[in-house]
Coordinates of C-alpha atoms in Angstrom, one line a residue:
Chain D
M1323 CA -45.8 -11.6 -6.3
F1324 CA -42.4 -10.0 -5.5
G1325 CA -39.9 -11.5 -7.8
L1326 CA -39.2 -15.0 -6.8
L1327 CA -41.2 -14.7 -3.6
D1328 CA -44.9 -15.5 -3.1
K1329 CA -47.2 -14.7 -0.1
N1330 CA -46.1 -17.7 2.0
T1331 CA -42.4 -17.2 1.4
A1332 CA -42.6 -13.5 2.1
I1333 CA -44.4 -14.1 5.4
L1334 CA -41.8 -16.7 6.3
L1335 CA -39.0 -14.3 5.6
L1336 CA -40.6 -11.5 7.6
S1337 CA -41.5 -13.7 10.6
N1338 CA -37.9 -15.1 10.5
L1339 CA -36.5 -11.6 10.6
A1340 CA -38.9 -10.7 13.5
V1341 CA -37.7 -13.7 15.5
L1342 CA -34.1 -12.9 14.8
A1343 CA -34.6 -9.2 15.8
S1344 CA -36.3 -10.1 19.0
L1345 CA -33.6 -12.6 20.0
F1346 CA -31.0 -10.0 19.2
G1347 CA -33.0 -7.6 21.5
I1348 CA -33.0 -10.2 24.2
G1349 CA -29.2 -10.6 23.7
R1350 CA -28.7 -6.9 24.1
Y1351 CA -30.9 -6.8 27.2
L1352 CA -28.9 -9.7 28.8
K1353 CA -25.7 -7.9 28.0
K1354 CA -26.8 -4.8 29.8
R1355 CA -28.1 -6.6 32.8
S1356 CA -25.0 -7.6 34.7
S1357 CA -25.9 -11.1 35.8
V1358 CA -23.5 -13.6 37.3
D1359 CA -25.1 -16.7 35.9
I1360 CA -24.6 -15.9 32.2
D1361 CA -21.2 -15.6 30.6
A1362 CA -20.7 -12.3 28.9
E1363 CA -18.8 -13.8 26.1
T1364 CA -21.5 -16.3 25.4
V1365 CA -24.1 -13.5 25.2
R1366 CA -21.9 -11.4 22.9
S1367 CA -21.3 -14.3 20.6
F1368 CA -25.0 -15.1 20.5
S1369 CA -25.9 -11.5 19.6
R1370 CA -23.3 -11.4 16.9
N1371 CA -24.7 -14.6 15.4
M1372 CA -28.2 -13.1 15.4
M1373 CA -26.9 -10.0 13.7
A1374 CA -25.1 -12.0 11.1
W1375 CA -28.2 -14.1 10.3
M1376 CA -30.2 -10.9 10.1
V1377 CA -27.8 -9.4 7.5
V1378 CA -28.0 -12.7 5.5
C1379 CA -31.8 -12.7 5.6
V1380 CA -32.1 -9.1 4.6
V1381 CA -29.7 -9.5 1.7
L1382 CA -31.3 -12.7 0.6
A1383 CA -34.8 -11.1 0.8
L1384 CA -33.6 -8.3 -1.5
A1385 CA -32.0 -10.7 -3.9
L1386 CA -35.1 -12.9 -4.1
M1387 CA -37.3 -9.9 -4.8
V1388 CA -35.8 -9.6 -8.2
D1389 CA -37.5 -11.8 -10.8
T1390 CA -34.4 -13.7 -11.8
V1391 CA -32.1 -16.2 -10.1
V1392 CA -29.1 -14.2 -11.3
I1393 CA -28.9 -11.9 -8.3
T1394 CA -29.3 -14.7 -5.7
V1395 CA -26.6 -16.7 -7.5
I1396 CA -24.2 -13.7 -7.5
F1397 CA -25.0 -13.2 -3.8
F1398 CA -24.0 -16.8 -3.0
W1399 CA -21.0 -16.6 -5.2
F1400 CA -19.8 -13.6 -3.2
V1401 CA -20.4 -15.5 0.1
S1402 CA -18.4 -18.4 -1.4
F1403 CA -15.6 -16.1 -2.5
W1404 CA -15.3 -14.6 1.0
A1405 CA -15.5 -17.9 2.8
Q1406 CA -12.9 -19.5 0.4
R1407 CA -10.4 -16.7 0.8
E1408 CA -10.7 -17.0 4.5
F1409 CA -10.1 -20.7 4.2
V1410 CA -7.0 -20.3 2.1
T1411 CA -5.7 -17.5 4.2
L1412 CA -5.9 -19.8 7.3
T1413 CA -4.3 -22.7 5.4
P1414 CA -0.6 -22.5 4.8
T1415 CA 0.3 -22.8 1.1
K1416 CA 3.6 -22.4 -0.6
P1417 CA 4.6 -19.8 -3.1
S1418 CA 4.6 -22.5 -5.8
D1419 CA 0.9 -22.9 -5.2
H1420 CA 0.2 -19.3 -6.3
R1421 CA -1.1 -20.1 -9.8
T1422 CA -3.2 -23.0 -8.6
L1423 CA -4.7 -20.6 -6.1
F1424 CA -5.6 -18.2 -8.9
F1425 CA -7.7 -20.9 -10.6
L1426 CA -9.2 -22.0 -7.3
I1427 CA -10.4 -18.6 -6.2
L1428 CA -11.2 -16.9 -9.4
V1429 CA -11.8 -19.5 -12.2
F1430 CA -13.6 -22.5 -10.7
P1431 CA -16.0 -20.7 -8.4
I1432 CA -17.1 -18.4 -11.2
A1433 CA -17.6 -21.3 -13.6
Q1434 CA -19.5 -23.2 -11.0
Y1435 CA -21.9 -20.4 -10.3
I1436 CA -22.5 -19.6 -13.9
L1437 CA -23.4 -23.3 -14.4
V1438 CA -25.7 -23.2 -11.4
G1439 CA -27.4 -20.1 -12.8
M1440 CA -27.9 -21.9 -16.0
G1441 CA -29.3 -24.8 -14.2
A1442 CA -26.9 -27.2 -15.9
Y1443 CA -27.0 -29.9 -13.2
D1444 CA -25.1 -32.4 -15.3
L1445 CA -22.1 -30.1 -15.3
Y1446 CA -22.1 -28.3 -12.0
S1447 CA -22.4 -31.5 -10.1
I1448 CA -19.1 -32.8 -11.5
V1449 CA -17.0 -29.8 -12.5
I1450 CA -15.4 -29.3 -9.1
P1451 CA -15.4 -32.8 -7.5
V1452 CA -14.0 -34.4 -10.7
Y1453 CA -12.3 -31.9 -13.0
G1454 CA -11.3 -29.7 -10.1
T1455 CA -9.7 -32.5 -8.3
L1456 CA -7.7 -33.7 -11.3
F1457 CA -6.8 -30.1 -12.1
I1458 CA -5.4 -29.3 -8.7
G1459 CA -3.2 -32.3 -8.6
A1460 CA -1.9 -31.7 -12.1
R1461 CA -1.4 -28.0 -11.7
I1462 CA 0.6 -28.4 -8.4
A1463 CA 2.7 -31.1 -10.1
F1464 CA 3.4 -28.8 -13.1
A1465 CA 4.6 -26.1 -10.6
N1466 CA 7.6 -28.3 -10.0
D1467 CA 7.4 -28.6 -6.2
P1468 CA 6.7 -32.1 -4.8
D1469 CA 7.1 -31.1 -1.2
E1470 CA 4.1 -32.2 0.9
F1471 CA 2.2 -32.7 -2.4
L1472 CA -0.7 -34.7 -1.0
E1473 CA -1.2 -32.3 2.0
R1474 CA -1.3 -29.3 -0.3
T1475 CA -3.7 -30.9 -2.8
A1476 CA -6.0 -32.1 0.0
K1477 CA -6.2 -28.7 1.7
L1478 CA -7.0 -26.8 -1.5
Q1479 CA -9.5 -29.3 -2.7
F1480 CA -11.3 -29.4 0.6
G1481 CA -11.6 -25.7 0.7
L1482 CA -13.0 -25.6 -2.8
L1483 CA -15.4 -28.4 -2.2
I1484 CA -16.9 -26.9 1.0
C1485 CA -16.8 -23.2 0.3
V1486 CA -17.8 -23.3 -3.3
Y1487 CA -19.2 -26.7 -4.5
A1488 CA -21.3 -27.4 -1.4
L1489 CA -22.6 -23.9 -0.9
S1490 CA -23.6 -23.5 -4.6
H1491 CA -26.3 -26.1 -4.1
A1492 CA -28.3 -23.6 -2.0
P1493 CA -29.0 -21.2 -5.0
A1494 CA -29.2 -24.3 -7.2
L1495 CA -32.5 -25.1 -5.4
L1496 CA -34.0 -22.1 -7.3
T1497 CA -33.3 -23.8 -10.6
L1498 CA -35.0 -27.2 -9.8
D1499 CA -37.7 -27.5 -12.3
M1500 CA -40.7 -29.8 -12.5
L1501 CA -41.1 -30.7 -8.8
M1502 CA -44.0 -32.9 -7.8
T1503 CA -46.1 -32.6 -4.7
W1504 CA -48.6 -35.1 -3.2
D1505 CA -52.1 -33.8 -3.5
S1506 CA -53.9 -35.6 -0.7
S1507 CA -57.4 -34.5 -1.8
D1508 CA -56.9 -36.1 -5.2
G1509 CA -54.6 -38.8 -3.9
Q1510 CA -52.1 -38.3 -6.6
W1511 CA -48.8 -36.6 -7.5
V1512 CA -49.3 -33.2 -9.1
Q1513 CA -46.8 -30.5 -10.3
W1514 CA -45.8 -28.2 -7.5
M1515 CA -46.7 -24.6 -8.3
G1516 CA -45.2 -22.8 -5.2
A1517 CA -42.4 -20.3 -5.3
K1518 CA -39.0 -21.8 -5.8
A1519 CA -37.6 -19.5 -3.1
G1520 CA -39.5 -21.6 -0.6
L1521 CA -37.1 -24.5 -0.8
L1522 CA -34.1 -22.2 -0.3
L1523 CA -35.8 -20.3 2.6
Y1524 CA -36.8 -23.6 4.3
L1525 CA -33.1 -24.6 4.2
V1526 CA -31.8 -21.3 5.5
V1527 CA -34.4 -21.1 8.3
I1528 CA -33.9 -24.7 9.5
V1529 CA -30.1 -24.3 9.5
Q1530 CA -30.5 -21.2 11.5
I1531 CA -32.9 -22.7 14.0
S1532 CA -30.7 -25.8 14.3
D1533 CA -27.5 -23.7 15.0
M1534 CA -29.4 -21.5 17.4
T1535 CA -30.9 -24.3 19.5
H1536 CA -27.6 -26.2 19.4
F1537 CA -25.8 -23.2 20.8
I1538 CA -28.4 -22.5 23.6
A1539 CA -28.9 -26.2 24.5
D1540 CA -25.1 -26.8 24.7
R1541 CA -24.8 -24.1 27.3
T1542 CA -27.9 -24.9 29.3
V1543 CA -28.6 -28.6 29.3
G1544 CA -25.4 -29.9 27.7
R1545 CA -23.8 -32.6 29.9
H1546 CA -22.1 -35.1 27.5
V1547 CA -19.6 -33.4 25.3
I1548 CA -19.3 -35.0 21.9
A1549 CA -15.7 -34.4 21.2
P1550 CA -14.0 -32.3 23.9
K1551 CA -10.7 -32.0 21.9
V1552 CA -12.6 -30.5 19.0
N1553 CA -15.1 -28.3 20.8
E1554 CA -15.6 -28.1 24.5
F1555 CA -19.3 -27.0 24.3
K1556 CA -21.0 -29.2 21.6
S1557 CA -22.9 -31.9 23.4
W1558 CA -25.1 -34.8 22.6
E1559 CA -28.0 -33.1 24.4
G1560 CA -27.5 -30.0 22.3
L1561 CA -27.5 -32.1 19.1
M1562 CA -30.6 -34.0 20.1
T1563 CA -32.4 -30.7 21.1
A1564 CA -31.4 -29.1 17.8
I1565 CA -32.7 -32.1 15.8
V1566 CA -36.0 -32.3 17.7
V1567 CA -36.6 -28.5 17.6
S1568 CA -35.8 -28.3 13.9
A1569 CA -38.2 -31.1 13.1
I1570 CA -41.0 -29.4 15.1
V1571 CA -40.3 -26.0 13.5
G1572 CA -40.1 -27.6 10.0
L1573 CA -43.4 -29.4 10.6
L1574 CA -45.1 -26.1 11.8
I1575 CA -43.8 -24.2 8.8
Q1576 CA -45.1 -26.7 6.4
M1577 CA -48.4 -26.9 8.3
F1578 CA -49.2 -23.2 8.5
L1579 CA -47.0 -21.7 5.7
P1580 CA -46.5 -24.4 3.1
V1581 CA -43.4 -23.2 1.3
T1582 CA -42.1 -26.5 0.1
P1583 CA -43.5 -29.4 -1.9
F1584 CA -42.9 -31.8 1.0
Q1585 CA -45.7 -33.6 2.8
L1586 CA -45.8 -33.0 6.5
H1587 CA -43.7 -36.0 7.5
G1588 CA -41.4 -35.2 4.6
A1589 CA -40.9 -31.7 5.9
A1590 CA -40.0 -33.1 9.3
V1591 CA -37.6 -35.7 7.8
M1592 CA -35.9 -32.9 5.7
A1593 CA -35.6 -30.7 8.8
I1594 CA -33.9 -33.6 10.6
I1595 CA -31.5 -34.2 7.7
I1596 CA -30.7 -30.5 7.6
S1597 CA -30.1 -30.3 11.3
V1598 CA -27.8 -33.3 11.4
M1599 CA -25.8 -32.0 8.4
A1600 CA -25.6 -28.5 9.9
S1601 CA -24.3 -29.8 13.2
S1602 CA -21.7 -31.9 11.3
G1603 CA -20.7 -28.8 9.4
S1604 CA -20.0 -26.6 12.4
M1605 CA -18.2 -29.6 14.1
T1606 CA -16.0 -30.0 11.0
M1607 CA -15.2 -26.3 11.0
C1608 CA -14.2 -26.5 14.7
A1609 CA -11.9 -29.4 13.9
I1610 CA -10.3 -27.4 11.0
K1611 CA -9.8 -24.4 13.3
K1612 CA -8.3 -26.5 16.1
D1613 CA -6.0 -28.1 13.6
R1614 CA -4.8 -24.7 12.6
G1615 CA -4.5 -23.8 16.2
I1616 CA -6.8 -20.8 16.2
A1617 CA -9.7 -20.5 18.5
R1618 CA -10.3 -17.1 17.1
H1619 CA -8.6 -16.3 13.9
G1620 CA -6.2 -13.7 15.4
G1621 CA -5.0 -10.9 13.2
L1622 CA -5.6 -12.1 9.7
V1623 CA -9.3 -12.7 9.8
Q1624 CA -10.9 -10.4 12.3
S1625 CA -13.3 -11.8 15.0
R1626 CA -15.4 -14.7 13.7
G1627 CA -15.3 -14.9 9.9
V1628 CA -17.9 -15.8 7.3
L1629 CA -16.6 -19.3 7.1
D1630 CA -17.6 -20.1 10.6
R1631 CA -21.1 -19.0 10.1
I1632 CA -21.8 -20.7 6.8
A1633 CA -20.1 -24.1 7.5
S1634 CA -23.4 -25.5 8.7
L1635 CA -25.2 -24.2 5.6
C1636 CA -22.5 -25.6 3.3
F1637 CA -22.9 -29.1 4.7
A1638 CA -26.7 -29.1 4.7
A1639 CA -27.2 -27.6 1.2
P1640 CA -26.0 -30.5 -1.1
I1641 CA -27.7 -33.3 0.8
Y1642 CA -31.0 -31.4 1.1
F1643 CA -30.7 -30.5 -2.6
H1644 CA -30.1 -34.1 -3.7
V1645 CA -32.8 -35.6 -1.5
T1646 CA -35.3 -33.1 -2.9
R1647 CA -34.3 -33.7 -6.4
F1648 CA -34.2 -37.4 -6.1
F1649 CA -37.6 -37.8 -4.6
L1650 CA -39.6 -35.0 -6.0
Q1651 CA -38.4 -34.1 -9.4
V1652 CA -40.5 -35.5 -12.2
G1653 CA -38.9 -38.6 -13.4
G1654 CA -37.3 -39.2 -10.1
I1655 CA -40.1 -41.3 -8.8
E1656 CA -40.5 -43.1 -12.1
D1657 CA -36.8 -43.8 -12.0
I1658 CA -37.2 -45.3 -8.6
E1659 CA -40.1 -47.4 -9.8
K1660 CA -38.2 -48.5 -12.9
A1661 CA -35.2 -49.4 -10.8
N1662 CA -37.5 -51.4 -8.5
E1663 CA -39.0 -53.3 -11.4
R1664 CA -35.5 -54.0 -12.8
L1665 CA -34.4 -55.2 -9.4
E1666 CA -37.4 -57.4 -9.1
A1667 CA -36.8 -58.9 -12.5
V1668 CA -33.2 -59.6 -11.6
F1669 CA -34.3 -61.1 -8.4
Q1670 CA -36.9 -63.3 -10.1
I1671 CA -34.4 -64.5 -12.7
S1672 CA -31.8 -65.3 -10.1
W1673 CA -34.5 -67.1 -8.1
Q1674 CA -35.5 -69.2 -11.1
T1675 CA -32.0 -70.0 -12.1
G1676 CA -31.3 -71.2 -8.6
F1677 CA -28.7 -68.6 -7.7
W1678 CA -29.9 -68.5 -4.1
N1679 CA -29.8 -72.2 -3.5
Chain I
M642 CA -10.0 12.0 -13.8
K643 CA -8.1 11.2 -10.6
A644 CA -11.2 11.8 -8.6
V645 CA -12.7 8.7 -10.3
T646 CA -9.6 6.5 -10.5
I647 CA -8.5 6.9 -6.9
P648 CA -11.7 5.5 -5.3
V649 CA -11.8 2.7 -8.0
L650 CA -8.1 1.8 -7.5
V651 CA -8.5 2.0 -3.7
G652 CA -11.6 -0.2 -3.9
I653 CA -9.8 -2.8 -6.0
A654 CA -6.8 -2.8 -3.8
K655 CA -9.0 -3.3 -0.7
L656 CA -11.1 -6.0 -2.3
F657 CA -8.0 -7.9 -3.5
S658 CA -6.1 -7.6 -0.3
G659 CA -9.1 -8.1 2.1
A660 CA -6.9 -5.9 4.4
T661 CA -7.8 -5.2 8.0
L662 CA -6.1 -2.1 9.3
R663 CA -5.3 -2.1 13.0
W664 CA -3.8 0.8 14.9
V665 CA -2.3 -0.8 17.9
G666 CA 0.4 1.7 19.0
S667 CA -0.7 5.0 17.5
Q668 CA -3.8 6.8 16.2
P669 CA -4.5 8.0 12.7
D670 CA -3.1 11.5 12.4
T671 CA -2.2 13.8 9.5
C672 CA 1.1 14.9 11.2
Q673 CA 4.2 14.2 9.2
R674 CA 5.2 10.6 9.6
V675 CA 7.4 8.0 8.0
Y676 CA 5.6 4.6 7.8
F677 CA 8.2 1.9 7.5
A678 CA 7.1 -1.6 6.7
N679 CA 8.4 -5.1 5.8
H680 CA 8.4 -5.7 2.1
T681 CA 7.3 -8.9 0.5
S682 CA 5.2 -8.0 -2.5
H683 CA 4.8 -5.4 -5.2
L684 CA 1.4 -4.6 -3.8
D685 CA 2.7 -3.6 -0.4
A686 CA 2.9 0.1 -1.1
L687 CA -0.4 0.2 -2.9
I688 CA -2.4 -1.7 -0.3
L689 CA -0.9 0.1 2.7
W690 CA -1.6 3.4 1.0
A691 CA -5.1 2.4 0.0
S692 CA -5.9 1.2 3.5
L693 CA -5.1 4.5 5.2
P694 CA -8.0 6.8 6.0
R695 CA -8.8 9.2 3.2
Q696 CA -7.4 12.4 4.7
I697 CA -4.1 10.7 5.6
R698 CA -3.9 9.0 2.3
A699 CA -4.1 12.3 0.5
L700 CA -1.0 13.5 2.4
T701 CA 1.0 10.3 2.2
R702 CA 3.4 9.3 -0.6
P703 CA 4.9 5.9 -1.0
V704 CA 8.5 5.7 -1.9
A705 CA 8.9 3.2 -4.7
A706 CA 11.5 1.9 -7.1
K707 CA 11.6 3.9 -10.4
D708 CA 12.8 1.0 -12.5
Y709 CA 9.6 -1.0 -11.7
W710 CA 7.0 1.7 -11.7
V711 CA 7.8 3.5 -15.0
R712 CA 7.8 0.3 -17.0
G713 CA 4.6 0.3 -19.0
P714 CA 1.8 2.9 -19.1
I715 CA -0.4 1.1 -16.5
R716 CA 2.3 1.1 -13.8
R717 CA 3.2 4.6 -14.6
Y718 CA -0.4 5.7 -14.4
I719 CA -0.9 3.9 -11.0
S720 CA 2.2 5.4 -9.6
E721 CA 1.0 8.8 -10.6
V722 CA -2.4 8.2 -9.0
F723 CA -1.0 7.2 -5.7
N724 CA 1.4 10.0 -5.9
A725 CA 4.5 7.8 -5.5
L726 CA 7.9 9.2 -4.9
L727 CA 10.0 7.3 -7.4
I728 CA 13.6 6.6 -6.5
D729 CA 16.1 5.7 -9.2
R730 CA 17.9 2.7 -7.6
D731 CA 20.8 2.7 -10.1
K732 CA 21.8 6.3 -9.9
I733 CA 22.3 6.9 -6.2
R734 CA 25.2 9.3 -5.8
V735 CA 26.3 11.7 -3.1
H736 CA 25.1 14.7 -5.0
N737 CA 21.9 12.9 -6.1
S738 CA 21.0 11.4 -2.7
P739 CA 17.4 10.0 -2.5
I740 CA 17.2 11.3 1.1
D741 CA 17.6 14.9 0.1
M742 CA 15.0 14.4 -2.6
M743 CA 12.6 12.9 -0.1
I744 CA 13.1 15.7 2.3
K745 CA 12.6 18.2 -0.5
E746 CA 9.5 16.5 -1.8
I747 CA 7.7 16.1 1.5
G748 CA 8.2 19.7 2.6
D749 CA 6.3 20.3 5.8
Q750 CA 3.2 18.5 4.8
Y751 CA 3.6 15.1 3.4
S752 CA 4.2 11.7 5.0
L753 CA 6.1 8.8 3.5
I754 CA 5.7 5.1 3.2
V755 CA 9.1 3.4 3.0
F756 CA 10.4 -0.2 2.9
P757 CA 13.8 -0.2 4.6
E758 CA 14.6 -3.7 3.5
G759 CA 15.3 -2.2 0.1
S760 CA 13.8 -4.9 -2.1
R761 CA 11.2 -7.5 -1.7
N762 CA 12.0 -10.3 0.6
T763 CA 11.3 -14.0 -0.2
E764 CA 12.5 -15.5 3.1
S765 CA 10.2 -15.5 6.1
E766 CA 12.7 -13.5 8.2
M767 CA 13.1 -9.8 7.5
R768 CA 16.3 -8.6 6.0
D769 CA 18.6 -6.1 7.7
F770 CA 17.5 -2.5 7.1
K771 CA 19.2 -0.2 4.7
S772 CA 20.4 3.0 6.3
G773 CA 18.0 5.3 4.5
I774 CA 15.6 5.9 7.4
Y775 CA 18.6 6.6 9.7
Y776 CA 19.8 9.5 7.6
L777 CA 16.3 10.6 7.0
S778 CA 15.6 10.9 10.7
K779 CA 19.0 12.5 11.3
K780 CA 18.1 15.3 8.9
R781 CA 14.5 15.5 10.0
P782 CA 14.4 14.4 13.6
D783 CA 10.9 15.8 14.0
L784 CA 9.4 13.1 11.7
E785 CA 7.5 10.4 13.6
L786 CA 8.8 6.9 12.5
V787 CA 5.8 4.5 12.6
P788 CA 6.5 0.8 12.2
V789 CA 4.0 -1.2 10.1
Y790 CA 3.7 -4.9 9.9
L791 CA 2.2 -6.3 6.7
N792 CA 1.0 -9.8 7.0
N793 CA 0.2 -12.2 4.2
M794 CA 0.9 -9.8 1.3
N795 CA 3.4 -12.2 -0.2
R796 CA 0.7 -14.8 -0.7
I797 CA -1.5 -12.3 -2.5
M798 CA 1.2 -11.6 -5.0
P799 CA 4.6 -13.3 -4.5
K800 CA 7.8 -12.2 -6.1
G801 CA 7.9 -13.1 -9.8
E802 CA 4.1 -13.5 -10.2
F803 CA 1.9 -11.1 -12.2
L804 CA -1.6 -12.2 -11.2
P805 CA -2.8 -11.4 -7.7
V806 CA -4.9 -13.9 -5.8
P807 CA -7.4 -12.2 -3.5
L808 CA -6.7 -13.5 0.0
M809 CA -7.0 -11.8 3.4
S810 CA -4.2 -9.7 4.8
C811 CA -3.6 -7.6 7.9
I812 CA -1.9 -4.3 8.4
T813 CA -0.7 -3.6 12.0
I814 CA 0.4 -0.1 12.8
G815 CA 2.6 0.3 15.9
Q816 CA 4.0 2.9 18.2
P817 CA 6.0 5.9 16.8
M818 CA 9.7 6.0 17.4
W819 CA 12.4 8.6 17.0
L820 CA 16.2 8.6 16.7
E821 CA 17.6 8.8 20.2
A822 CA 20.4 11.3 21.0
G823 CA 23.7 9.7 20.3
E824 CA 22.2 6.4 19.0
S825 CA 24.5 4.7 16.5
K826 CA 23.3 3.8 13.0
N827 CA 23.4 0.1 13.6
D828 CA 21.6 0.3 16.9
F829 CA 18.9 2.5 15.5
L830 CA 18.3 0.2 12.4
K831 CA 18.2 -2.9 14.7
R832 CA 15.7 -1.2 17.0
A833 CA 13.5 -0.2 14.1
R834 CA 13.6 -3.7 12.7
N835 CA 12.6 -5.1 16.1
E836 CA 9.7 -2.7 16.3
I837 CA 8.2 -4.4 13.2
I838 CA 9.0 -7.9 14.5
K839 CA 7.2 -7.0 17.8
L840 CA 4.0 -6.2 15.8
R841 CA 3.8 -9.8 14.5
D842 CA 2.6 -11.1 17.9
Y843 CA -0.3 -8.7 18.2

């Protein structure tokens, strides 16, 4: 209807924006009302998060209204670029790493996103983790500086993997072709005809819900802090609340505004996976920041940067992408069945030959 | 032509440097000033100049080394666009003093961007300052000397590299200072250097 969006995805986007706007409004109201029981910094940080998510949603909506994946891919490339430069800025590198950095920031990400735009899954799933890894090591070695070699390679590689590789799986959802969905009236698998943007929006909305509930629950019902040295707020209660709320919201979205090819229980399971990964992502980012000794980034990166906000999305995107692709892409299910048959055959042979005795 | 290239060049410089500009000790003003900063990269002058507000930028001229900025048509063009005051480092004589030239060029209108360390610095500690700003403020005591701390520029484009890597950087602008009555050259230069060092902790 509008580019990559259809009716359901458009409604989901709009209602998501409405929820964010009203939460932002509540945040503003709480900030004005001088109450003793709510920490001003918490409210401010919450409002800022809502604002950031709103900006992301608006830009994403505009990108998805164009009838090509190119704009969305470029948008995600830009987010990757910004996140990665923040990451590298906060990570000490040596002058001899300069040329490696040039490739890491300008060459690999652009190549990755071009491949994603082309839908070349075979390539974009290995370019960074395999070729990138080998390249970084070799390039640093060629720069003739063996000092802290492993630390430097690890830092650069981790940044590239999280900020670029992982995040690029979000726009890659738009290029997933031939997805199947279970038609319960016919009782068989049929091709899914919904808008591709639905998969991406489902991911973004659930990540956002999960982050939001985690944040609120940590500060209201949180008792058992998970890792106080890494983050003094994140609690098991918060994590559990985030997972449960995400699953419920996922279920409701799929029930009333089916935007994904998942069945109802599938949508709930996906929401749980996304929520767990999102929480792991923000936890990891806290650990990185603590390691670098920055609660807030100080002068170099003003206030909270892009990296902080998208860490949860970065972690959730690849797993969500792969689970979707594995179970729902045509051939995926057949592959599983074939593998099952093969396994059974092997099992039978080994049984007959007395391997188990 | 310059009406187009200035915004483009400024845009590129801002994008590549990801610079945040922070006025911690003074406010943006078009009064005559000498911004003095630590020097670690060829891009320092360009990025600092590009980050200043538009009205101030139009009245501010970076002082740069002639031998670097006239080499090749692109550099020459860039130095023309940002209205650089090129100093010939090899031909500094008594009758050809760069200070007199600066004073003549800025008149009663322009501000300057200078790097008192002289040349780019590869160590983490700043070098001792050259005496230029001392003589400059002796001859023009009315000029506000504003310390500027440039953070992370050397990682965007270190000495000896020709391709910049777009990282983030931060420009901190401190409190104006003047030459005190009877202050010796060494004391003044040391005080100026300390003003920049103080900005690191903001």
